[in-house]
C-alpha positions as a Markdown table, in Angstrom:
| # | Residue | x | y | z |
|---|---|---|---|---|
| 1 | Glu | -53.2 | 44.0 | 117.4 |
| 2 | Asp | -51.1 | 46.4 | 119.5 |
| 3 | Thr | -53.8 | 46.5 | 122.2 |
| 4 | Trp | -53.9 | 42.7 | 122.2 |
| 5 | Leu | -50.2 | 42.1 | 122.5 |
| 6 | Leu | -49.0 | 45.2 | 124.4 |
| 7 | His | -51.9 | 45.7 | 126.8 |
| 8 | Ile | -54.3 | 42.8 | 127.2 |
| 9 | Leu | -51.6 | 40.0 | 127.2 |
| 10 | Asn | -49.1 | 42.1 | 129.1 |
| 11 | Pro | -47.9 | 39.7 | 131.9 |
| 12 | Gln | -47.2 | 42.6 | 134.4 |
| 13 | Asn | -50.4 | 44.5 | 134.3 |
| 14 | Gly | -52.6 | 42.9 | 131.7 |
| 15 | His | -54.6 | 39.7 | 131.4 |
| 16 | Pro | -52.4 | 37.0 | 129.9 |
| 17 | Glu | -54.9 | 34.4 | 130.8 |
| 18 | Leu | -56.8 | 35.6 | 127.7 |
| 19 | Ala | -54.1 | 34.5 | 125.3 |
| 20 | Pro | -56.1 | 31.5 | 123.9 |
| 21 | His | -59.3 | 33.5 | 123.8 |
| 22 | Leu | -58.9 | 36.0 | 121.0 |
| 23 | Pro | -61.9 | 34.5 | 119.0 |
| 24 | Val | -64.1 | 34.8 | 122.2 |
| 25 | Val | -63.0 | 38.5 | 122.7 |
| 26 | Leu | -64.1 | 39.2 | 119.1 |
| 27 | Ala | -67.4 | 37.3 | 119.5 |
| 28 | Thr | -68.1 | 39.3 | 122.7 |
| 29 | Val | -68.0 | 42.5 | 120.6 |
| 30 | Thr | -69.9 | 41.2 | 117.6 |
| 31 | Gln | -72.6 | 39.2 | 119.6 |
| 32 | Pro | -72.7 | 40.4 | 123.2 |
| 33 | Asp | -75.1 | 39.0 | 125.8 |
| 34 | His | -75.2 | 42.4 | 127.4 |
| 35 | Arg | -73.9 | 46.0 | 126.6 |
| 36 | Glu | -73.7 | 49.0 | 128.9 |
| 37 | Pro | -71.9 | 52.4 | 129.0 |
| 38 | Asp | -68.4 | 52.5 | 130.4 |
| 39 | Leu | -67.4 | 55.2 | 133.0 |
| 40 | Arg | -65.7 | 57.1 | 130.1 |
| 41 | Leu | -68.2 | 58.7 | 127.8 |
| 42 | Ser | -66.7 | 57.5 | 124.5 |
| 43 | Arg | -66.5 | 53.9 | 125.7 |
| 44 | Glu | -68.9 | 51.0 | 126.0 |
| 45 | Arg | -68.7 | 47.6 | 127.8 |
| 46 | Phe | -69.6 | 44.4 | 126.0 |
| 47 | Phe | -70.2 | 41.2 | 128.0 |
| 48 | Lys | -70.4 | 37.5 | 127.0 |
| 49 | Gln | -71.5 | 34.9 | 129.5 |
| 50 | His | -69.9 | 31.5 | 129.9 |
| 51 | Leu | -67.0 | 32.1 | 127.6 |
| 52 | Gly | -63.4 | 32.8 | 128.3 |
| 53 | Pro | -61.6 | 32.3 | 131.7 |
| 54 | Ser | -64.5 | 33.4 | 134.0 |
| 55 | Gln | -68.3 | 33.6 | 134.4 |
| 56 | Trp | -68.3 | 36.6 | 132.1 |
| 57 | Leu | -65.9 | 38.2 | 129.6 |
| 58 | Met | -66.0 | 42.0 | 129.5 |
| 59 | Val | -64.5 | 43.8 | 126.5 |
| 60 | Val | -64.3 | 47.6 | 126.5 |
| 61 | Val | -64.5 | 49.4 | 123.2 |
| 62 | Asp | -63.6 | 53.1 | 122.6 |
| 63 | Phe | -65.7 | 54.8 | 120.0 |
| 64 | Glu | -63.9 | 58.1 | 120.1 |
| 65 | Gly | -61.6 | 57.4 | 117.1 |
| 66 | Glu | -62.2 | 55.9 | 113.8 |
| 67 | Pro | -62.2 | 52.9 | 113.6 |
| 68 | Pro | -63.4 | 52.1 | 117.1 |
| 69 | Arg | -60.9 | 50.0 | 119.1 |
| 70 | Ile | -60.8 | 47.5 | 121.9 |
| 71 | Val | -59.0 | 49.0 | 124.8 |
| 72 | Thr | -59.2 | 46.1 | 127.3 |
| 73 | Ala | -60.7 | 42.7 | 127.9 |
| 74 | Leu | -60.9 | 40.7 | 131.1 |
| 75 | Gly | -62.6 | 37.9 | 132.9 |
| 76 | Tyr | -65.5 | 39.1 | 135.1 |
| 77 | Arg | -66.8 | 37.0 | 138.0 |
| 78 | Gln | -70.1 | 38.7 | 138.7 |
| 79 | Ser | -73.0 | 39.7 | 136.5 |
| 80 | Pro | -72.8 | 43.2 | 135.0 |
| 81 | Ser | -74.5 | 45.9 | 137.1 |
| 82 | Glu | -77.4 | 46.4 | 134.7 |
| 83 | Trp | -77.8 | 42.7 | 133.7 |
| 84 | Thr | -81.3 | 41.3 | 133.4 |
| 85 | Pro | -81.6 | 37.8 | 132.0 |
């Protein structure tokens, strides 16, 4: 909840356009169309196509702590780098 309110929806440096898309963010993590490693070793990127405010929705999850937590979510205009339909 803190990540959602304080980071993702932050109007200054977050992605407030995602405000109506919390169910889509959660669906991206539970049923992604694509997954790939993030630049940080303990994180993974989850992608869902044709949902949310853009072509793709990307949600980054950090698995370092317990439980894992969503660290960011954002609309993504291009296909993920490792995407193969």
